[in-house]
Every structure is written in structure tokens, then in C-alpha cells.
mmCIF file of C-alpha atoms and ligand atoms in Angstrom:
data_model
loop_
_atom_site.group_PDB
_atom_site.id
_atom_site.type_symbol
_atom_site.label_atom_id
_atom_site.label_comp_id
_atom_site.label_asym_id
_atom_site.label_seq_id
_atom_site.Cartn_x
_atom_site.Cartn_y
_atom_site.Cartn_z
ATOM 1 C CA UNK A 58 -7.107 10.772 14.827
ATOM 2 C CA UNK A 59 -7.419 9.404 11.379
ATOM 3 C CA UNK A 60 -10.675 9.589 10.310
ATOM 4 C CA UNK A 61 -11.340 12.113 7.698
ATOM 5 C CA UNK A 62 -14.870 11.556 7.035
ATOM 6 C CA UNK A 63 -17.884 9.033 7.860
ATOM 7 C CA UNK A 64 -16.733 6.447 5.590
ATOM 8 C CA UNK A 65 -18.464 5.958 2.375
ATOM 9 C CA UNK A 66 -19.208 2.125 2.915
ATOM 10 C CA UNK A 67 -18.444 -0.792 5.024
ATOM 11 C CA UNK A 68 -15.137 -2.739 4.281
ATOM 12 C CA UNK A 69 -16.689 -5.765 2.624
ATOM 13 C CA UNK A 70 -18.813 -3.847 0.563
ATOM 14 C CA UNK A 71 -15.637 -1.363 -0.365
ATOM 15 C CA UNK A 72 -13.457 -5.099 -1.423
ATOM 16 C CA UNK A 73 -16.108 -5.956 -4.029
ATOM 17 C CA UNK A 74 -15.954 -2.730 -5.630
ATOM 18 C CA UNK A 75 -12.370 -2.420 -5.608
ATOM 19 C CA UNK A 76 -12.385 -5.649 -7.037
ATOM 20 C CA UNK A 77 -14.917 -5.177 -9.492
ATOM 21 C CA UNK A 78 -13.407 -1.951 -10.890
ATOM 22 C CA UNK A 79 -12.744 -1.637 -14.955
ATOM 23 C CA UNK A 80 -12.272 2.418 -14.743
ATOM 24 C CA UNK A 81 -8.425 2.282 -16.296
ATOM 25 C CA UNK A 82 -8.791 0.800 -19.798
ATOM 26 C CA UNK A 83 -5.125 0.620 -20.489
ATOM 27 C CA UNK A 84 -4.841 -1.469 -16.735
ATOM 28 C CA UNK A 85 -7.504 -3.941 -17.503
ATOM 29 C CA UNK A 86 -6.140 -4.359 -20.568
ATOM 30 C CA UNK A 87 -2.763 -5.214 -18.879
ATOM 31 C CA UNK A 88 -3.726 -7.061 -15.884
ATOM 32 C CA UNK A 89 -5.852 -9.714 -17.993
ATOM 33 C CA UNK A 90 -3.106 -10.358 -20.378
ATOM 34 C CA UNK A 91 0.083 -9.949 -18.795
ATOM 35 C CA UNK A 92 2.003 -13.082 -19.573
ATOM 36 C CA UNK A 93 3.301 -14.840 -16.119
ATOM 37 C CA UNK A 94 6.811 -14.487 -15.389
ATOM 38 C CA UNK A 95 8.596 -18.181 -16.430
ATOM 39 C CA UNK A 96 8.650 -19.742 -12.960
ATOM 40 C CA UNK A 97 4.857 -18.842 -12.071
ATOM 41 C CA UNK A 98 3.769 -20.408 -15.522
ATOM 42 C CA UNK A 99 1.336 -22.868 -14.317
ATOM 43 C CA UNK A 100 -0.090 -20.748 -11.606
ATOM 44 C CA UNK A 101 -3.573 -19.341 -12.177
ATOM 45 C CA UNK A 102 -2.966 -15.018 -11.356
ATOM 46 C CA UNK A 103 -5.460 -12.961 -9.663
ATOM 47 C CA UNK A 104 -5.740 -10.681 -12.777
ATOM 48 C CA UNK A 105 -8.235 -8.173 -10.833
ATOM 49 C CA UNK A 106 -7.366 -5.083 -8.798
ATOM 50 C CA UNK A 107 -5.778 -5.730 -5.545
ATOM 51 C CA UNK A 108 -7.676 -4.328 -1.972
ATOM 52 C CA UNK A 109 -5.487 -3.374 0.921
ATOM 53 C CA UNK A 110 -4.799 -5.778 3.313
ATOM 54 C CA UNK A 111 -4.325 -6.377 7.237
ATOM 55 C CA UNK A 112 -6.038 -4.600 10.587
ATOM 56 C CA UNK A 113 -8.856 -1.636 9.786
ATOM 57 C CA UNK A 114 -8.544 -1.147 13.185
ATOM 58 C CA UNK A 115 -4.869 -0.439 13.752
ATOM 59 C CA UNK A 116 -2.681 2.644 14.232
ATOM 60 C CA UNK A 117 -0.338 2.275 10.918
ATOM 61 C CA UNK A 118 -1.021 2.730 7.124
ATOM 62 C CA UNK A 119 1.427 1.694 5.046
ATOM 63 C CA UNK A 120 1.268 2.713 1.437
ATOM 64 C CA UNK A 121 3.014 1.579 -1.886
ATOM 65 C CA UNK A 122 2.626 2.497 -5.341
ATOM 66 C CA UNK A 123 0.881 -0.697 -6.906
ATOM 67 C CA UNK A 124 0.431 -4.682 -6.826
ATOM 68 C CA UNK A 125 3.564 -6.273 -8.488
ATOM 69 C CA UNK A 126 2.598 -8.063 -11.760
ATOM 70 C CA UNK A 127 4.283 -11.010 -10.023
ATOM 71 C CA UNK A 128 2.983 -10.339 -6.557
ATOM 72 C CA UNK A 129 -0.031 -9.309 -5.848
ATOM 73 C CA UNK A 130 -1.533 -9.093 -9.208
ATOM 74 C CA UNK A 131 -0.093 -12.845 -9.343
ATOM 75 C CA UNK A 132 -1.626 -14.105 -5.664
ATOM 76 C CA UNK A 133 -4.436 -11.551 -5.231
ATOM 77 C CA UNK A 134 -2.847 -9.761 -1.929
ATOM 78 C CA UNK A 135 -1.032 -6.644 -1.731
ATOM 79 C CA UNK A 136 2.674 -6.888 -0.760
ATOM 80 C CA UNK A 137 2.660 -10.584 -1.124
ATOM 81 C CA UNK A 138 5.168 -13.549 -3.208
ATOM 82 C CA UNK A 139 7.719 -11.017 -4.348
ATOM 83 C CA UNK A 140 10.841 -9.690 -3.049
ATOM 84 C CA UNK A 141 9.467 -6.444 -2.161
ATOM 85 C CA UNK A 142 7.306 -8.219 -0.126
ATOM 86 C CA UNK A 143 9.916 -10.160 1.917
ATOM 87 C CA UNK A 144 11.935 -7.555 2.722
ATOM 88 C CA UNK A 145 8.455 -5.569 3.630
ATOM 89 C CA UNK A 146 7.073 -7.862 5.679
ATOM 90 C CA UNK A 147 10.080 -9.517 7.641
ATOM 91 C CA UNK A 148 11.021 -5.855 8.721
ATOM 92 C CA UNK A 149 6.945 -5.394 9.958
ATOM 93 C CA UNK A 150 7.397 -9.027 11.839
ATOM 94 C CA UNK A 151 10.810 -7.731 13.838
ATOM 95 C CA UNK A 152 8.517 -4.228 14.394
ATOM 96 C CA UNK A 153 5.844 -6.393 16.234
ATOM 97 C CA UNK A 154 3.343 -5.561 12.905
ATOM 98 C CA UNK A 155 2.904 -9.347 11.466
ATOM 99 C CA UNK A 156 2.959 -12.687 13.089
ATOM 100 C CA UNK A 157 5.279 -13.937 10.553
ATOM 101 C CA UNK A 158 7.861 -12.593 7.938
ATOM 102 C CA UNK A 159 6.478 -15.074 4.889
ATOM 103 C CA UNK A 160 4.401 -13.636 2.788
ATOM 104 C CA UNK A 161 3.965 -15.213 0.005
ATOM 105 C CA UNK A 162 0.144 -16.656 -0.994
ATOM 106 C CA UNK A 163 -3.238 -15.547 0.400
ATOM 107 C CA UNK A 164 -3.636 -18.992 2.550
ATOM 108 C CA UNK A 165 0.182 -18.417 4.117
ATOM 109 C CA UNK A 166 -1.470 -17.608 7.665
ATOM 110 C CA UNK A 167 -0.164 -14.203 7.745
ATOM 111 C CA UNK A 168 -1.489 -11.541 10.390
ATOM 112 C CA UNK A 169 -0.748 -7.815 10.691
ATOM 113 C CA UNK A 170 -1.675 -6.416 13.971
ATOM 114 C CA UNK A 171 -2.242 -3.111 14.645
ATOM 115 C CA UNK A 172 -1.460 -2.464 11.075
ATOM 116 C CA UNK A 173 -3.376 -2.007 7.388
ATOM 117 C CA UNK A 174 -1.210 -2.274 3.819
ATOM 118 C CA UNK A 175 -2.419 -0.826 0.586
ATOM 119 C CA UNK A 176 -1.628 0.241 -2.993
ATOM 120 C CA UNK A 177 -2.101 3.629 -4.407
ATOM 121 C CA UNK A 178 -3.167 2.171 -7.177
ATOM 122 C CA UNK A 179 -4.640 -1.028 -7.071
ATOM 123 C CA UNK A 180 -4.093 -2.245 -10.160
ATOM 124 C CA UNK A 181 -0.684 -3.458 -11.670
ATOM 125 C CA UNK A 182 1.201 -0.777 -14.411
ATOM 126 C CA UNK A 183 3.590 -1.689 -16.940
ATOM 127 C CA UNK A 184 6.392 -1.057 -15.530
ATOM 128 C CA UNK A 185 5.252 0.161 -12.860
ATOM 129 C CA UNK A 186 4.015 3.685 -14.096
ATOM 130 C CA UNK A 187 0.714 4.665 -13.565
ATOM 131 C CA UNK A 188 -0.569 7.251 -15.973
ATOM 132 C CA UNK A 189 -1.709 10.710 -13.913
ATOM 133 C CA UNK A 190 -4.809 9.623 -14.701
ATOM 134 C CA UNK A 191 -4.742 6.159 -13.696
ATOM 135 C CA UNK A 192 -3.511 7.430 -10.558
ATOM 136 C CA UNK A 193 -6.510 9.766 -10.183
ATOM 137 C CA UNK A 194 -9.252 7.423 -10.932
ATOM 138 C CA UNK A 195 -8.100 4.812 -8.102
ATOM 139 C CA UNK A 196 -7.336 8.079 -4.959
ATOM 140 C CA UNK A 197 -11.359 7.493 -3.949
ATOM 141 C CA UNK A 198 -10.371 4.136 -2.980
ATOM 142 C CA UNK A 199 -7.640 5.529 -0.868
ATOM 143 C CA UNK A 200 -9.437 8.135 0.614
ATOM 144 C CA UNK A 201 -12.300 5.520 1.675
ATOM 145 C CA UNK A 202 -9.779 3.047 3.325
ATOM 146 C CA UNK A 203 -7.874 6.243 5.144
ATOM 147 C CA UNK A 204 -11.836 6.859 6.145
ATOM 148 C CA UNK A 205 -12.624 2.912 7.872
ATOM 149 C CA UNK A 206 -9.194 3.306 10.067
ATOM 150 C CA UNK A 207 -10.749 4.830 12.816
ATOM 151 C CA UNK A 208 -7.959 5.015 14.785
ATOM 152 C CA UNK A 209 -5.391 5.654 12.567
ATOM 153 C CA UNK A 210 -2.249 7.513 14.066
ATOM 154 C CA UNK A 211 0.413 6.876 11.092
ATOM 155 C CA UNK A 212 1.176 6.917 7.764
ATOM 156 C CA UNK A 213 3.903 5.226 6.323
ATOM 157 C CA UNK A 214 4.609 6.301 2.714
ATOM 158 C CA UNK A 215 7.015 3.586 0.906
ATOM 159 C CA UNK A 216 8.445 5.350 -2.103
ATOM 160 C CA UNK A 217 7.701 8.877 -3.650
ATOM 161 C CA UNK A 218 4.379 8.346 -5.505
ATOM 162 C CA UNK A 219 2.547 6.960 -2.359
ATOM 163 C CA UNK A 220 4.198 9.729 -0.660
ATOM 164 C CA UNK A 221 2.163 12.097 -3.628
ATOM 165 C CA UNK A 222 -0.494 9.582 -3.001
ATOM 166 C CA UNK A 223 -1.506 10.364 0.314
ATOM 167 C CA UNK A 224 -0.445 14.370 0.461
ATOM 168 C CA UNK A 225 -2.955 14.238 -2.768
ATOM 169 C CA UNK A 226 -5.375 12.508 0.283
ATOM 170 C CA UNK A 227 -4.630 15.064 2.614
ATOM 171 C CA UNK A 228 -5.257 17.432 0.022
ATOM 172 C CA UNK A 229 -8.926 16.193 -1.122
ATOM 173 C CA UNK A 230 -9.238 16.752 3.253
ATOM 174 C CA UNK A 231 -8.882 21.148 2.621
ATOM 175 C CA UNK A 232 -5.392 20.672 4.187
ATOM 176 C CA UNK A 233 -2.230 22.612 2.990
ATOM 177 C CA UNK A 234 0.428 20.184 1.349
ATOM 178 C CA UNK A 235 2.664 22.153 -0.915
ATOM 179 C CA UNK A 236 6.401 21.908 -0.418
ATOM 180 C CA UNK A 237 6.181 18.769 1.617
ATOM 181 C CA UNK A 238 9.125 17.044 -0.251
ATOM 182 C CA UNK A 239 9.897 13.072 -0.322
ATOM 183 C CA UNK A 240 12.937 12.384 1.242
ATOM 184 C CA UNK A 241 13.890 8.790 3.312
ATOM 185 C CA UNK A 242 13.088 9.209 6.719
ATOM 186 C CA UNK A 243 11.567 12.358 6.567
ATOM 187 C CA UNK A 244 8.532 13.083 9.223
ATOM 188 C CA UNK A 245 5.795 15.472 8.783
ATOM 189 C CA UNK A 246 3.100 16.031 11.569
ATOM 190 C CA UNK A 247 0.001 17.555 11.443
ATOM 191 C CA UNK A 248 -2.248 19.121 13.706
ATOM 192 C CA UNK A 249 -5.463 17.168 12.388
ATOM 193 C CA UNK A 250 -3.764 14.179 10.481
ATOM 194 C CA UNK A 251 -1.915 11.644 11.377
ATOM 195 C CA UNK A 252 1.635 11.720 11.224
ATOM 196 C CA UNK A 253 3.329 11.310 7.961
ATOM 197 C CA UNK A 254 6.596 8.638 7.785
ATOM 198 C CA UNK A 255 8.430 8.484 3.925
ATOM 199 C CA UNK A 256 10.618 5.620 3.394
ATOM 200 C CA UNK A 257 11.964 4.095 -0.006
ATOM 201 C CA UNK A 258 10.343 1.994 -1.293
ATOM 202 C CA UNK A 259 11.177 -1.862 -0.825
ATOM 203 C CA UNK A 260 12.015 -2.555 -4.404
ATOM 204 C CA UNK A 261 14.642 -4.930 -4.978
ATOM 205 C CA UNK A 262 16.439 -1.898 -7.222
ATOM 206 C CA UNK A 263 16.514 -0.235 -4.059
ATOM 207 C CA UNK A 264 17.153 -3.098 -1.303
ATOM 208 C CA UNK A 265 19.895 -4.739 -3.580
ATOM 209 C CA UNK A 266 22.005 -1.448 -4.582
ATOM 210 C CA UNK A 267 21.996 -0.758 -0.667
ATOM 211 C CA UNK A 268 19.982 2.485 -1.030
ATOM 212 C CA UNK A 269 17.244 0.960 0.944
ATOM 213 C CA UNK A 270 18.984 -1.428 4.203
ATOM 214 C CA UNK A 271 17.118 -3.402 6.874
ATOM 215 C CA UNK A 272 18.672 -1.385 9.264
ATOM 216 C CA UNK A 273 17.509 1.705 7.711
ATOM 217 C CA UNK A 274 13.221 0.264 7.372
ATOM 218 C CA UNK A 275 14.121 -0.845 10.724
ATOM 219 C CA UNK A 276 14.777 2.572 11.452
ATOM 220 C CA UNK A 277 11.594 4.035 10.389
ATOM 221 C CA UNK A 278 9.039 1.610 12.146
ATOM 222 C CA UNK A 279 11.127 1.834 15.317
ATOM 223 C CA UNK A 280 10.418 5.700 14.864
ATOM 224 C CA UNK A 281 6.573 5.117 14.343
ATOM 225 C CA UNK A 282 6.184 3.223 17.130
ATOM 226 C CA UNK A 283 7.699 5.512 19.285
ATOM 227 C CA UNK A 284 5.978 8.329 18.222
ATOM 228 C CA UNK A 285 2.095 6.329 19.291
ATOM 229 C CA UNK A 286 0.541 7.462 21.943
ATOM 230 C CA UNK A 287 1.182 5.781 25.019
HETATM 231 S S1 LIG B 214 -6.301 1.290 -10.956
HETATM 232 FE FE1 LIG B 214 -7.978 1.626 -9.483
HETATM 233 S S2 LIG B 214 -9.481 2.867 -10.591
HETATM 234 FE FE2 LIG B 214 -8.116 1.922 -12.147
HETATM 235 S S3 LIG B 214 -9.121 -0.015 -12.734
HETATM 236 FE FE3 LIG B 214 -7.688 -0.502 -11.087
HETATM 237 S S4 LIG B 214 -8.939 -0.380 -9.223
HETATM 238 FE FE4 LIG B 214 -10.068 0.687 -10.820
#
């Protein structure tokens, strides 16, 4: 269902560019000087855009905004050693996504199945605002991961700006997109797309003041998995 064109390159060859990539001045600039948060002092960070992460092959796409500057601009994989991350990723385990619900370095032995995690942007922003342009520069990378998951049947949107993210995607496809609005637990489905999920994001602002529960992410990926084909 997924696949919205031949993809551009192969996945290994698509990791070293992302990578590689120096296109946001003002996020180079950031990532390579950040200073590390007090208790990750003596840790070595990543410092260098952050790839998506987990099973090409699999039904599900889940999509933040960015790499933490303590997570996975820190350990050099998306969605891992922060809080968002824990609540992420124990909530994918209980779904049947990951063999585990620790996430927390790049040799923790964790394994999504049936399921691919990525960044909007794939570099860390202060405060975790990309610029519109920022945001531009890194959709191509988007658009070419959307285009290896060649059997993609879901999108799962965590927060408001992947949910612009991948309706700016669906957009760059010839596809109509305006009024779809974010809202937590909304669906959208498509005749030639895969079906869109929106969720808040897994922010601790979000997960602590109750606005985003277990129950409620629970919720969500219970829905997606009903909705595959059997
Ligand atoms: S945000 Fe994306 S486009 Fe900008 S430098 Fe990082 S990887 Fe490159």
C-alpha cells in the first residue's frame, strides 16, 4: 500500500547520507556544541543527524518531531535513553511492536517487528523548534524512508508537527490534505495511502500532566492493529 514511488536509494546507502548531512547551518551548529545534560557528562554524544530506526519491512510508521538532545542526538538512535522513549517504547512492547520496553543505548538488544521509527527532522532543535525551513530541507529524507516500506499500511503521527510532517508527504504524492486537523486519536484513511493515526506526542510535558496516559497510546496501537489487514 505504502509505496509512493521507486525509492530513491537502498537503505544503507540512504543512512550515510542522512548521516552525513550539514544542509541546516543553525542545526550543525547546535548538535556539535550542545553541552551534555549534567548526568551524561562523561558520555561521548552522537552529535550527527539521527536515521530512523527498526523493520523497513513492516506495516507501521511511527513519526516524531526530532532526536532529543539527550536521546538520540546523545546515543545516536531515534526514540532512545530519554523518557519519551520509555514511555514510547514500553507501550510498542505491550502492542507486540518491540521485543523489549528498554530503550536506552544502540547495543541494548532492542527489536521492532513489523514496525519502522523516525524523526521528521533528524537533527536535534533548540528547544525543540525546527525553523520552517529546517523542516523543509530534511522532508526528502522522509519521503525516501515512506518510499523503502514496501508494505507499509500505517502511519502513526506522535504530536502535531509529524502530523504536518507526513500530510506535507502526502502532499509532495499530488494528494489533497487541506483541513485534515491534528487531534489525539483522530484517523484519516485514504484511498491510495496508508491510513493516518495522530497521537500526542510522548513528551514527558505531556505523559506527566496526564494529557498523554498509557491507557490512552495503548489505545491507539490497539486501533492500528486492528485496522491491518487480516
Ligand atoms: S535536519 Fe535534516 S536536512 Fe537539516 S542537517 Fe539535519 S539531516 Fe540534514
Amino acid at each position: 500500500m505504502g509505496r509512493s514511488a521507486m525509492p530513491v536509494r537502498d537503505a544503507q546507502d540512504l543512512r550515510r547520507t542522512i548521516i552525513q548531512c550539514r544542509h541546516c547551518p543553525r542545526l550543525v551548529e547546535y548538535r556539535e556544541n550542545v553541552k551534555p545534560r549534567a548526568s551524561f557528562a562523561r558520555e561521548r554524544y552522537w552529535r550527527k543527524p539521527v536515521p530512523g530506526f527498526g523493520d523497513l519491512n513492516g506495516r507501521l510508521l511511527v513519526i516524531g518531531l526530532a532526536p532529543a538532545t539527550s536521546g538520540g542526538m546523545r546515543t545516536g538512535r531515534i526514540f532512545t535513553g530519554d523518557l519519551s522513549s520509555t514511555f514510547l517504547v514500553t507501550a510498542l512492547h505491550s502492542a507486540g511492536f518491540a521485543n523489549q520496553s528498554r530503550s536506552v543505548s544502540i547495543s541494548d538488544g532492542l527489536v521492532y517487528t513489523d514496525c519502522y521509527l523516525t524523526a521528521a527532522v533528524k537533527c536535534a532543535p533548540p528547544g525543540d523548534k525546527p525553523t520552517p525551513t529546517e523542516f523543509a530541507n530534511c522532508a526528502h529524507y522522509l519521503d525516501e524512508e515512506i518510499s523503502l516500506m514496501v508494505n507499509l499500511e500505517s502511519v502513526l503521527a506522535l504530536g502535531s508537527f509529524a502530523f504536518k510532517a507526513y500530510l506535507g508527504h502526502l502532499s509532495r504524492r499530488g494528494m489533497a490534505v487541506r483541513g485534515l486537523k491534528f487531534a489525539h486519536g483522530e484517523v484519516y484513511r485514504f484511498p491510495e495511502a496508508p491510513t493516518l493515526y495522530a497521537s500526542y506526542h510522548p513528551s514527558p510535558r505531556n505523559t506527566n500532566t496526564g494529557k498523554l496516559t498509557r491507557a490512552m497510546l495503548a489505545g491507539v496501537l490497539a486501533s492500528i492493529k486492528r485496522d491491518f489487514p487480516k
